[in-house]
Amino acid sequence: MARPLAPCGTFSAYKRHKSRGETVDAACRLAMNTETTRRKNAAGADPSPVVTLPAAAPPATDAPAFESIDAEKELLDNLRLVKLAMEAAAVSDPLKCAQLSKRRSELLNELTQLGMVRASAAKPAKEDPFDAFLGGGNVSRMPAAPSRKSS
């Protein structure tokens, strides 16, 4: 006699859907996310946020329940928070700056698309990182070595 199938909303049901090529429903996807998080935490993964920012002031009590979202203001606020997070991460954990730098670039690209930032300001000028090391480009460079492909 065959075992009864695991009900939807379980990790086993998620695996069954995937193995049969079925569409995964929301309950099974949530169960998979929960199980994955549990396994990562059990394996010693660090569930802490990238950086911890100081708590923001609570919203005003007379604010309406629903506010229209100003995309430009939201992007600028996010850019300010990313800058603060990068400054905090530079001191506490410099390796986290890469993630924050990527997010900063994404925000600048979105602002550029909205026309709030000039493209030249969003993208740094192409400059050789060795120019400063080599005296500002006053050093002549050797030509590239010829290819060693055999004929």
Coordinates of C-alpha atoms in Angstrom, one line a residue, residues 8 15 30 41 93-94 135 144:
C8 CA 0.6 21.2 0.2
K15 CA 9.9 18.5 -3.6
L30 CA 6.7 29.3 1.6
N41 CA 20.6 28.8 10.4
D93 CA 32.9 45.0 8.4
P94 CA 34.5 46.2 5.1
G135 CA 52.8 58.9 -11.5
A144 CA 51.4 43.8 -24.9

